[in-house]
PDB file of C-alpha atoms in Angstrom:
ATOM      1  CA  UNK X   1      18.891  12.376  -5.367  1.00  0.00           C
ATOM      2  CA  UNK X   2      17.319  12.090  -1.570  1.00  0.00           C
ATOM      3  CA  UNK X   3      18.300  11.787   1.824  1.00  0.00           C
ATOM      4  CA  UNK X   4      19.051   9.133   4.017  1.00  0.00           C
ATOM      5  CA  UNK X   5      20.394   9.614   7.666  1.00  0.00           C
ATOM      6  CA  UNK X   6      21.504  12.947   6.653  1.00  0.00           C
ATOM      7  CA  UNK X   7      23.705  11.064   3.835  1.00  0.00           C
ATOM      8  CA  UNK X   8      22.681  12.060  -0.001  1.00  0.00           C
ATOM      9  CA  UNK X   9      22.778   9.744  -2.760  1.00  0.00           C
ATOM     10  CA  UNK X  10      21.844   9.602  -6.637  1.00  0.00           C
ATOM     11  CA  UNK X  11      20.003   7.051  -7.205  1.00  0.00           C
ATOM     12  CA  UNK X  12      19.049   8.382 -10.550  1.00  0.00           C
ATOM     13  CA  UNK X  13      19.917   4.619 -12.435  1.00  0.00           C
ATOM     14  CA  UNK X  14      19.629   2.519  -9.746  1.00  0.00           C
ATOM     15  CA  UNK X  15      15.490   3.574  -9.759  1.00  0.00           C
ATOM     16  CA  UNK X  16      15.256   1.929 -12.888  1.00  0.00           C
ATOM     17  CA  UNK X  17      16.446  -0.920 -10.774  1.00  0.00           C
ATOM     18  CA  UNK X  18      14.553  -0.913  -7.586  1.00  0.00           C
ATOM     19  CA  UNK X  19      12.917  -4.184  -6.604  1.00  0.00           C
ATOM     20  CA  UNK X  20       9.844  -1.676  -5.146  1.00  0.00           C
ATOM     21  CA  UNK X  21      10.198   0.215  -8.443  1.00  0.00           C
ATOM     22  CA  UNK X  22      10.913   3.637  -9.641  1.00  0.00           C
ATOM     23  CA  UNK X  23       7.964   5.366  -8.323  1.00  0.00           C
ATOM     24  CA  UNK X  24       8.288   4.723  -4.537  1.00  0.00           C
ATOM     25  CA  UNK X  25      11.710   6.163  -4.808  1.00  0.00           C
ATOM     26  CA  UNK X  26      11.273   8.862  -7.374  1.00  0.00           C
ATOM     27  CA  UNK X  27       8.143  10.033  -4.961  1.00  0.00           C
ATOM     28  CA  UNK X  28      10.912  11.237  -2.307  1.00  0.00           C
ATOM     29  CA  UNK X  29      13.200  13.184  -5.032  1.00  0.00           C
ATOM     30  CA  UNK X  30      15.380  15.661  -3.903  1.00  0.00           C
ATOM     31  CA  UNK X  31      13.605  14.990   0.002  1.00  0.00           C
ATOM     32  CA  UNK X  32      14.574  13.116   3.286  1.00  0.00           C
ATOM     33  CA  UNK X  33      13.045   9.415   2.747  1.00  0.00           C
ATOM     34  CA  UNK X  34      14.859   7.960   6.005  1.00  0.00           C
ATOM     35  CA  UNK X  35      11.283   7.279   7.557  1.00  0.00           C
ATOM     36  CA  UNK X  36      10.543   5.667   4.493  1.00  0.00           C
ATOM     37  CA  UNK X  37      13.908   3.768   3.857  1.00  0.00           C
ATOM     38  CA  UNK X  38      13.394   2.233   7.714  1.00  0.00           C
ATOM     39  CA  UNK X  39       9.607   1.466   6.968  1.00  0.00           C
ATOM     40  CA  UNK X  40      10.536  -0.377   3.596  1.00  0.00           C
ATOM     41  CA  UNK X  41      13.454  -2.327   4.109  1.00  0.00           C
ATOM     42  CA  UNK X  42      13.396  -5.218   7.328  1.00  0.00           C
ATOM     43  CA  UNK X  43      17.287  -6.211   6.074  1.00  0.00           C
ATOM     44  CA  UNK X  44      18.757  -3.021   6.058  1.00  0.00           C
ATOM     45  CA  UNK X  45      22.052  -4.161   6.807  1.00  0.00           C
ATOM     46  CA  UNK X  46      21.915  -5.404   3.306  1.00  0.00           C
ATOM     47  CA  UNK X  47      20.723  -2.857   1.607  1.00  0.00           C
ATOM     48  CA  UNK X  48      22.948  -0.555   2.694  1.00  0.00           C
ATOM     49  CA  UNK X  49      25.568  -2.409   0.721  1.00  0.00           C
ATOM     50  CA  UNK X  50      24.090  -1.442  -1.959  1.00  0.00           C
ATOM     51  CA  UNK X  51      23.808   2.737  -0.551  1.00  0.00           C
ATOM     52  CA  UNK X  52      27.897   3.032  -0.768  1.00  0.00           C
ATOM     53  CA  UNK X  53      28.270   3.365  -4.618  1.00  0.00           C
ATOM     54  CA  UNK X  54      25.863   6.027  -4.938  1.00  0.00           C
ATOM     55  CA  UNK X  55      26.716   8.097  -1.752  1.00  0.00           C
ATOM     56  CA  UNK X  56      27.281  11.824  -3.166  1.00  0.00           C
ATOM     57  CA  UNK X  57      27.597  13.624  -0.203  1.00  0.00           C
ATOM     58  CA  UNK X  58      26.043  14.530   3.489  1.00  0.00           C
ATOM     59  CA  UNK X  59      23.857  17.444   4.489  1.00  0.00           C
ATOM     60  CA  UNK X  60      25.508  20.456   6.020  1.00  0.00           C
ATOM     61  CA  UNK X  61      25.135  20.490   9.841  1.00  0.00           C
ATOM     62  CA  UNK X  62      22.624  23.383   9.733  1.00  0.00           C
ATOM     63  CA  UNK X  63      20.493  21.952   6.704  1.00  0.00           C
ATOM     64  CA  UNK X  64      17.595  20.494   8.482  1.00  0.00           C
ATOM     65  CA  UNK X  65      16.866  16.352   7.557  1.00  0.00           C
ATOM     66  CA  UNK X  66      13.571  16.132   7.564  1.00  0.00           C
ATOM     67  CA  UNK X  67      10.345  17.365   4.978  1.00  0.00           C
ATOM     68  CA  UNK X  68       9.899  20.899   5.392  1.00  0.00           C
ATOM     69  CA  UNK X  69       5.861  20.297   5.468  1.00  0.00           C
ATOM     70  CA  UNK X  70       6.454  18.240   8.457  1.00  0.00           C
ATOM     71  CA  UNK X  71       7.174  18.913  12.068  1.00  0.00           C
ATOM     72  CA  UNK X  72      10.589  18.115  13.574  1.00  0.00           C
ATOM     73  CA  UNK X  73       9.017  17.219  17.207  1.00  0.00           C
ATOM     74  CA  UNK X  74       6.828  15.154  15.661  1.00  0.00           C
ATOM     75  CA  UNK X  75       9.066  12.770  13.258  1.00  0.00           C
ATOM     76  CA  UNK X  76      11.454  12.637  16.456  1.00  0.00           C
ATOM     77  CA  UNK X  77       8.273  11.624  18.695  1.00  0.00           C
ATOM     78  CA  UNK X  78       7.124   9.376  15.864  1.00  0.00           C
ATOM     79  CA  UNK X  79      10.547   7.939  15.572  1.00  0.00           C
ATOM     80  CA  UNK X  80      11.163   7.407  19.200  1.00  0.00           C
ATOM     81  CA  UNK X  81       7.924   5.045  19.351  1.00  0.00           C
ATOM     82  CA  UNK X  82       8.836   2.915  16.793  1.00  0.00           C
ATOM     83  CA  UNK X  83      11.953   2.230  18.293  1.00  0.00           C
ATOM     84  CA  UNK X  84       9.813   1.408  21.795  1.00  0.00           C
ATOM     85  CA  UNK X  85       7.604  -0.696  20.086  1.00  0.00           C
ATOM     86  CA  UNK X  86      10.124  -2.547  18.023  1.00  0.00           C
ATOM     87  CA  UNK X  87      11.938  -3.236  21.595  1.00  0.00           C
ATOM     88  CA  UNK X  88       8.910  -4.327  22.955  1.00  0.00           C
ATOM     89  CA  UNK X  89       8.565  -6.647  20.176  1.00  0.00           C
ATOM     90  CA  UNK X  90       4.675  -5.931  19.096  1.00  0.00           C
ATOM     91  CA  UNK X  91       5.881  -5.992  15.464  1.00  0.00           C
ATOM     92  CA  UNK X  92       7.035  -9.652  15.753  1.00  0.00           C
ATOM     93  CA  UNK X  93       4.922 -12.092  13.418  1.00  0.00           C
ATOM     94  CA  UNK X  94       2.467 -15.151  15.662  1.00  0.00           C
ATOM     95  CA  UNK X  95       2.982 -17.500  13.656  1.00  0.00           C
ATOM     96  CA  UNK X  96       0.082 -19.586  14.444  1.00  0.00           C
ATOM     97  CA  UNK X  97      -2.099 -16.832  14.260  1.00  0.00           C
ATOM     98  CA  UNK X  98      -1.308 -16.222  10.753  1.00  0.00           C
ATOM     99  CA  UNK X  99      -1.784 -20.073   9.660  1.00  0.00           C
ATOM    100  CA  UNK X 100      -4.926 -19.924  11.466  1.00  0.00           C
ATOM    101  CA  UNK X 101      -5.638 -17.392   9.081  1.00  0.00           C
ATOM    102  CA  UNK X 102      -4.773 -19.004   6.182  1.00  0.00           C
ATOM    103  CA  UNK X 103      -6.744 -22.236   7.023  1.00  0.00           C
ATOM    104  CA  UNK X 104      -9.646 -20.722   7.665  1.00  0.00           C
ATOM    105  CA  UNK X 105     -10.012 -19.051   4.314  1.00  0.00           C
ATOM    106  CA  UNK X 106      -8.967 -22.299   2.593  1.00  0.00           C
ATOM    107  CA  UNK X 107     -12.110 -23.630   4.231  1.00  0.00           C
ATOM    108  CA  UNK X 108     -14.141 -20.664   3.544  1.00  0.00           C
ATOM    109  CA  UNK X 109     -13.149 -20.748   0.055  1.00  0.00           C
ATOM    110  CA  UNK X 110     -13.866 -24.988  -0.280  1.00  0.00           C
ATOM    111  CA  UNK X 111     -16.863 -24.324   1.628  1.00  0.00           C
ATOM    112  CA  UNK X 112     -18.567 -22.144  -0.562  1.00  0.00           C
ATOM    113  CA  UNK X 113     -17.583 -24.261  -3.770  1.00  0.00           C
ATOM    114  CA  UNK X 114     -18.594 -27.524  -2.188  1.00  0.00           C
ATOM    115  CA  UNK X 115     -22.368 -25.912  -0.588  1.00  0.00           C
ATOM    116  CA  UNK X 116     -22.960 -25.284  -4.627  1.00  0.00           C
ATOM    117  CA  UNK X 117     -21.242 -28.814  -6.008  1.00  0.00           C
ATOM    118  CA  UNK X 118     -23.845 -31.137  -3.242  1.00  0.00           C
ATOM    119  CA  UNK X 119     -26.728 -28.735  -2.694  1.00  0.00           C
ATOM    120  CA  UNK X 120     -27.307 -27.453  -5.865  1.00  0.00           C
ATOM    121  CA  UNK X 121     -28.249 -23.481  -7.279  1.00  0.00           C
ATOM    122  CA  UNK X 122     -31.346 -23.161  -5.294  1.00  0.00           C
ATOM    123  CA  UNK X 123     -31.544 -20.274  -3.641  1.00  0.00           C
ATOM    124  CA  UNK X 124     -30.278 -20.878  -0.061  1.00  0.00           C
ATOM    125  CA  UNK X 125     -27.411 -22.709  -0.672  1.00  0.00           C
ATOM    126  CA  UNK X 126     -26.694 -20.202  -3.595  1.00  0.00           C
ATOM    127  CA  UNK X 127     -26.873 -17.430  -1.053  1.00  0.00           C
ATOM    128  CA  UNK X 128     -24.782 -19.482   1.636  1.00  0.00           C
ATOM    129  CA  UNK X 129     -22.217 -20.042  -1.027  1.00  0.00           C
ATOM    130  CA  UNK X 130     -22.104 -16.545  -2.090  1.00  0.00           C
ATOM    131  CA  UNK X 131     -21.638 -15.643   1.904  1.00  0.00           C
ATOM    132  CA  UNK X 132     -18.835 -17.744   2.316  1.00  0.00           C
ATOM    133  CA  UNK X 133     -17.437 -16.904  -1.114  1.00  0.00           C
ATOM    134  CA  UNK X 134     -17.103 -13.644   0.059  1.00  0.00           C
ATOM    135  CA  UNK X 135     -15.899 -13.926   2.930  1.00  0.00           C
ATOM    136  CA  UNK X 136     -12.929 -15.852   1.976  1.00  0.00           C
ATOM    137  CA  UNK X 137     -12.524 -13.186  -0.846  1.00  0.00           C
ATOM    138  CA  UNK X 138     -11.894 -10.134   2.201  1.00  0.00           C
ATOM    139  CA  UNK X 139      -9.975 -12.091   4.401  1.00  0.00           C
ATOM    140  CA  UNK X 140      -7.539 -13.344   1.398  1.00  0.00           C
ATOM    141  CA  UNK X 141      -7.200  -9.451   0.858  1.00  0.00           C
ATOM    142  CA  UNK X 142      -6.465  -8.632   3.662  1.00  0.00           C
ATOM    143  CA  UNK X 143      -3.818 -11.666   4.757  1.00  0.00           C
ATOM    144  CA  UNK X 144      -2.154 -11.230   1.117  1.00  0.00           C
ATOM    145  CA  UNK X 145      -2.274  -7.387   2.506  1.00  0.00           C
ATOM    146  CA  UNK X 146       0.109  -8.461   5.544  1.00  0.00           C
ATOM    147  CA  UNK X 147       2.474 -10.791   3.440  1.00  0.00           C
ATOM    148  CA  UNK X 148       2.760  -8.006   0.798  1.00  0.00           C
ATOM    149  CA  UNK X 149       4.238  -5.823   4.452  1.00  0.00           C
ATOM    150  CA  UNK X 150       6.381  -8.869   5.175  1.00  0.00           C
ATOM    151  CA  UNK X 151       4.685  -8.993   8.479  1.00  0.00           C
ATOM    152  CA  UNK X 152       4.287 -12.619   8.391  1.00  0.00           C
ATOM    153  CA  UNK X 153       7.906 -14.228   8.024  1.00  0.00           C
ATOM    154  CA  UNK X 154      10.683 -12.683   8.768  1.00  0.00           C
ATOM    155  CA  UNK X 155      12.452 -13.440   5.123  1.00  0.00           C
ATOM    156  CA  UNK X 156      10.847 -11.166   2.436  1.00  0.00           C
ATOM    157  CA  UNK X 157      11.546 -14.410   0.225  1.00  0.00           C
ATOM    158  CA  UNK X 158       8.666 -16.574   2.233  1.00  0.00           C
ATOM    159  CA  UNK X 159       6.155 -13.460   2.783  1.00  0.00           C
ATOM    160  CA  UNK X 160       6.595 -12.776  -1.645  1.00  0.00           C
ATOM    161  CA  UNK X 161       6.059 -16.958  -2.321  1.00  0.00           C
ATOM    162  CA  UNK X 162       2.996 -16.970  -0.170  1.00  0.00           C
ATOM    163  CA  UNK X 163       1.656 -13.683  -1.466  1.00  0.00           C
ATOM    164  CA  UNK X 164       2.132 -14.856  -5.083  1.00  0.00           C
ATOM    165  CA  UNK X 165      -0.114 -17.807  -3.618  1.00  0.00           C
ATOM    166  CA  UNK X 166      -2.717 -16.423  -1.535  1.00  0.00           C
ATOM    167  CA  UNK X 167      -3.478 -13.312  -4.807  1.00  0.00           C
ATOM    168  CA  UNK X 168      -2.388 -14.447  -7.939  1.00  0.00           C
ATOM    169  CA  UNK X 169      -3.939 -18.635  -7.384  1.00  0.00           C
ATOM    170  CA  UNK X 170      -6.926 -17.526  -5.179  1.00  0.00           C
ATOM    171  CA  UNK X 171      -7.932 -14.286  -5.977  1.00  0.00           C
ATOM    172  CA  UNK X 172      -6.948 -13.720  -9.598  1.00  0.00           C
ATOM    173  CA  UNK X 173      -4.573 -11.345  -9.146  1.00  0.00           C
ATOM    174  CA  UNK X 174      -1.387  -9.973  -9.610  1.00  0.00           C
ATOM    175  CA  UNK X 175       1.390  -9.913  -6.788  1.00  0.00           C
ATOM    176  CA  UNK X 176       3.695  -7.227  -8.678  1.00  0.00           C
ATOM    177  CA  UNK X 177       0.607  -5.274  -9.337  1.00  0.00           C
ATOM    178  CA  UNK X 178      -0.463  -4.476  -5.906  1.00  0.00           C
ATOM    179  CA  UNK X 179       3.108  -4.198  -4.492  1.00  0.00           C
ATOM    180  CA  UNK X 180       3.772  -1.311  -6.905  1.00  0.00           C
ATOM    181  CA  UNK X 181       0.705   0.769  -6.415  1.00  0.00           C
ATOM    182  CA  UNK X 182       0.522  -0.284  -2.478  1.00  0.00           C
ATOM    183  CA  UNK X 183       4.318   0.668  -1.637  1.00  0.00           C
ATOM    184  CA  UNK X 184       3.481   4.171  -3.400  1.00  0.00           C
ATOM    185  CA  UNK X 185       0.298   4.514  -0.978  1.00  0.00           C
ATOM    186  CA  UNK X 186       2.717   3.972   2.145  1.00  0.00           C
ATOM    187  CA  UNK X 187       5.336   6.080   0.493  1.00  0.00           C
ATOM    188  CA  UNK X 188       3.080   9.221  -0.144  1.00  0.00           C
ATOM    189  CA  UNK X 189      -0.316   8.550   2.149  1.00  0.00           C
ATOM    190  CA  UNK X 190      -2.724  10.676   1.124  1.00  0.00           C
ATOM    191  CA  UNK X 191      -0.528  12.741  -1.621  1.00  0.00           C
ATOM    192  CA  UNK X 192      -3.059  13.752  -4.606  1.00  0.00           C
ATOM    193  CA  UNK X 193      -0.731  12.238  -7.801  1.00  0.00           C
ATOM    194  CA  UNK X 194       1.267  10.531  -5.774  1.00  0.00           C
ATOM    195  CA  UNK X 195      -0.719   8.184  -3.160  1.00  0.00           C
ATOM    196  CA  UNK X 196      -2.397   5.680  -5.985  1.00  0.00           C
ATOM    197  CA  UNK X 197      -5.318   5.207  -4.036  1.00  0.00           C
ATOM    198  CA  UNK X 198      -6.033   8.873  -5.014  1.00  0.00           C
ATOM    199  CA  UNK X 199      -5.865   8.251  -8.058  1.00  0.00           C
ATOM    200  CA  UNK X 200      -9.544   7.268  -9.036  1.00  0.00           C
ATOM    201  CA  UNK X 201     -11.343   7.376 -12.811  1.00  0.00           C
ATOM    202  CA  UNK X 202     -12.121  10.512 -13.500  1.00  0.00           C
ATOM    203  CA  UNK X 203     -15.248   9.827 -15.334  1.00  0.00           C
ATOM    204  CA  UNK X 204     -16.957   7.331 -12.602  1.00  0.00           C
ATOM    205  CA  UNK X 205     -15.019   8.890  -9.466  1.00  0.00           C
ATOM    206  CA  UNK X 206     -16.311  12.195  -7.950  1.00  0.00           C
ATOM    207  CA  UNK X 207     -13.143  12.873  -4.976  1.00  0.00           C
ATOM    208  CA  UNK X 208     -14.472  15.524  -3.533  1.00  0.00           C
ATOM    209  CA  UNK X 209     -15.046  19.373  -3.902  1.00  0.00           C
ATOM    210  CA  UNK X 210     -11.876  20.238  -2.314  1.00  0.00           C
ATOM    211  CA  UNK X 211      -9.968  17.870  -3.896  1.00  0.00           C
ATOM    212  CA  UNK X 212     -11.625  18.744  -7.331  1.00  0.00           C
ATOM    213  CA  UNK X 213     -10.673  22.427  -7.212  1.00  0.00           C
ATOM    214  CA  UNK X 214      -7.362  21.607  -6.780  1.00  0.00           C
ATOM    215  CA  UNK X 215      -7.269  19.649  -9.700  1.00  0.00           C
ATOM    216  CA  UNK X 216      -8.490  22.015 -11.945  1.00  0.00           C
ATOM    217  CA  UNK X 217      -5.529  24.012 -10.171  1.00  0.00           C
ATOM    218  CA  UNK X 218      -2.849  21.374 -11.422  1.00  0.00           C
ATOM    219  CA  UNK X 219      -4.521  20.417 -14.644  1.00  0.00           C
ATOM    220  CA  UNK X 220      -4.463  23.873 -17.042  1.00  0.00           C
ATOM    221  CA  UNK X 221      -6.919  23.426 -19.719  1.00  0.00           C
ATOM    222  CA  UNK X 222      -9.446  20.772 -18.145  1.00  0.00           C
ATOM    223  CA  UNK X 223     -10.636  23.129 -15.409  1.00  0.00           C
ATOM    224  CA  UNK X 224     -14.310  22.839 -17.051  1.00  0.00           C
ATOM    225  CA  UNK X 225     -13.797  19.085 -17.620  1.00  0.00           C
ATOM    226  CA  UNK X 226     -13.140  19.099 -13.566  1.00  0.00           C
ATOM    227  CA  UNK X 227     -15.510  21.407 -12.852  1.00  0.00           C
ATOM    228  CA  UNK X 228     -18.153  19.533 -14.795  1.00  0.00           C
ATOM    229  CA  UNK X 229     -17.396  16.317 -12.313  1.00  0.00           C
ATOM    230  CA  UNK X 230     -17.345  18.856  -9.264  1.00  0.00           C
ATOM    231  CA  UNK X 231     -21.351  19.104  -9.735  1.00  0.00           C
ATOM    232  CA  UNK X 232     -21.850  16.292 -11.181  1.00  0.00           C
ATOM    233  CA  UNK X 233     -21.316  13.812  -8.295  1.00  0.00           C
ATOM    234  CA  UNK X 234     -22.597  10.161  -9.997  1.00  0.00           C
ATOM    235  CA  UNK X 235     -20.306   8.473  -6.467  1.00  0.00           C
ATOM    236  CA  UNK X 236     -19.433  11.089  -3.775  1.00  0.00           C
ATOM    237  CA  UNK X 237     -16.186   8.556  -3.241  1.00  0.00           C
ATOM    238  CA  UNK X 238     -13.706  10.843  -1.604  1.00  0.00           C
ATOM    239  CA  UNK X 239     -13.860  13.578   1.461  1.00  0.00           C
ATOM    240  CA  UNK X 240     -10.215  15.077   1.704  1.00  0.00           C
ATOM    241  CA  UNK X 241     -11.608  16.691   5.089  1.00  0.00           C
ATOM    242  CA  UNK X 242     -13.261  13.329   6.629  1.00  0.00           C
ATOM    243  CA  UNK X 243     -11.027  10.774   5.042  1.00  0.00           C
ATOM    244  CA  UNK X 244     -14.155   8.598   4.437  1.00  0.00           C
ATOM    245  CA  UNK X 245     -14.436   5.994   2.074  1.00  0.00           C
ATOM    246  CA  UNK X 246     -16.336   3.605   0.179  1.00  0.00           C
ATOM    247  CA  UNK X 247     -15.651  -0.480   0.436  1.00  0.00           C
ATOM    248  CA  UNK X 248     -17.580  -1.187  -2.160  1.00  0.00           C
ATOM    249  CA  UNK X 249     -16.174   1.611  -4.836  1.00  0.00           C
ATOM    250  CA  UNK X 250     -12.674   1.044  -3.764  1.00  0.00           C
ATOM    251  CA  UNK X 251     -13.218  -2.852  -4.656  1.00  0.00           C
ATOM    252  CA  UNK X 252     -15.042  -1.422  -7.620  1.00  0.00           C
ATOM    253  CA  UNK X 253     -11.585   0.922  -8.612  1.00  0.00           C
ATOM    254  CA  UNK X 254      -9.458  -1.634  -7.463  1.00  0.00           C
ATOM    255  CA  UNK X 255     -10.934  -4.416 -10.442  1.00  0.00           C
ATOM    256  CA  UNK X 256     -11.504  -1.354 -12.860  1.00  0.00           C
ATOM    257  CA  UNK X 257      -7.469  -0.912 -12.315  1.00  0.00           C
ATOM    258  CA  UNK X 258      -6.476  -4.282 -12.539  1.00  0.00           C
ATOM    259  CA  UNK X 259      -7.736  -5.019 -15.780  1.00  0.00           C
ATOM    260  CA  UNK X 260      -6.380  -1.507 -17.600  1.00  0.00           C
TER     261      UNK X 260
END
């Protein structure tokens, strides 16, 4: 079960179910997801349909709604802002902005093919190719990134279609893929087993010293396996104090991931 608006529900079958999948929503078991449930969901008229069947209950009026790790002034300040910024309309989509976007990495992209195809694999226009290869690579990431929000369209429909486009066609790979490991970062930022982007190879990954101990903590049995990686740092990748990371070993995690 977990909380929305102070209303409980079971949504112990329809997880199986879930068009984010079970993760995202087993992440917030037994805890208040109505943060989550308004971050998530742009037609929540509809899916509230959906809420009725598997309403159990409410909360009692003095059971608190909210995480008990968090702050109560802070979720109602953070709350109250997204409501003044939604008014204010700085979450609607420009839509020519966006298809600016997405014709200038269709040009990066032919540019860096065609510099190959008429000059040749000489060095310069090898290295020009590779430059514009590139960049069309990042900036595909980062606009499939936005359609994968549904910050583009305002129909999930058109923002999944041109996602499907933009990663699976141009960049090799899968929509669903991303979706389910991305929602579970937004759902659980920063939660070790929880937040995927945690969630490194242990045998190429070094996250930290902090973070390491309190592995060893959770994992009974491998605390000299964990230990072992502790000292031996082959990529320092992750600070949990200094949030710092690595472009070129997350791209690195991100392909070793795809594949297994």
């Amino acid at each position: 079960w977990l909380v929305i608006d102070r209303k409980v529900y079971d949504v112990s079958r329809f997880s199986k179910q879930h068009p984010g999948g079970s993760r995202v929503i087993s992440h917030y078991a037994g805890q208040d997801a109505t943060d989550a449930f308004v971050a998530f969901h742009n037609e929540k008229s509809l899916v509230k349909k959906y809420l009725r069947s598997l309403l159990i209950g409410e909360l009692a009026p003095d059971q608190p709604s909210f995480e008990s790790n968090k702050k109560k002034s802070l979720l109602e300040d953070f709350r109250e802002l997204r409501c003044t910024v939604e008014k204010m309309g700085l979450l609607r989509p420009n839509y020519f902005f966006f298809f600016l976007i997405f014709l200038h990495l269709l040009v990066l992209d032919a540019a860096s093919w065609l510099v190959i195809w008429y000059f040749g694999i000489s060095l310069v226009p090898f290295v020009a190719g590779m430059a514009f290869f590139t960049v069309a690579q990042i900036q595909m990431g980062w606009f499939q990134h936005d359609l994968g929000h549904c910050s583009v369209f305002r129909k999930p429909r058109w923002n999944r279609l041109l996602q499907i486009v933009v990663i699976n066609v141009l960049k090799g790979l899968p929509a669903s893929w991303w979706n389910h490991l991305h929602n579970q970062h937004h759902a659980k930022p920063n939660c070790f087993r929880k937040d995927p982007d945690l969630n490194m190879h242990p045998l190429l990954f070094s996250l930290g010293k902090t973070l390491s101990v309190e592995v060893s903590m959770r994992m009974p049995g491998k605390a000299e396996l964990t230990l072992s990686l502790t000292h031996y740092n082959i990529f320092s990748f992750f600070s949990l104090e200094r949030r710092r990371r690595s472009s070129c070993l997350t791209i690195t995690s991100t392909s070793i991931s795809s594949v297994s």
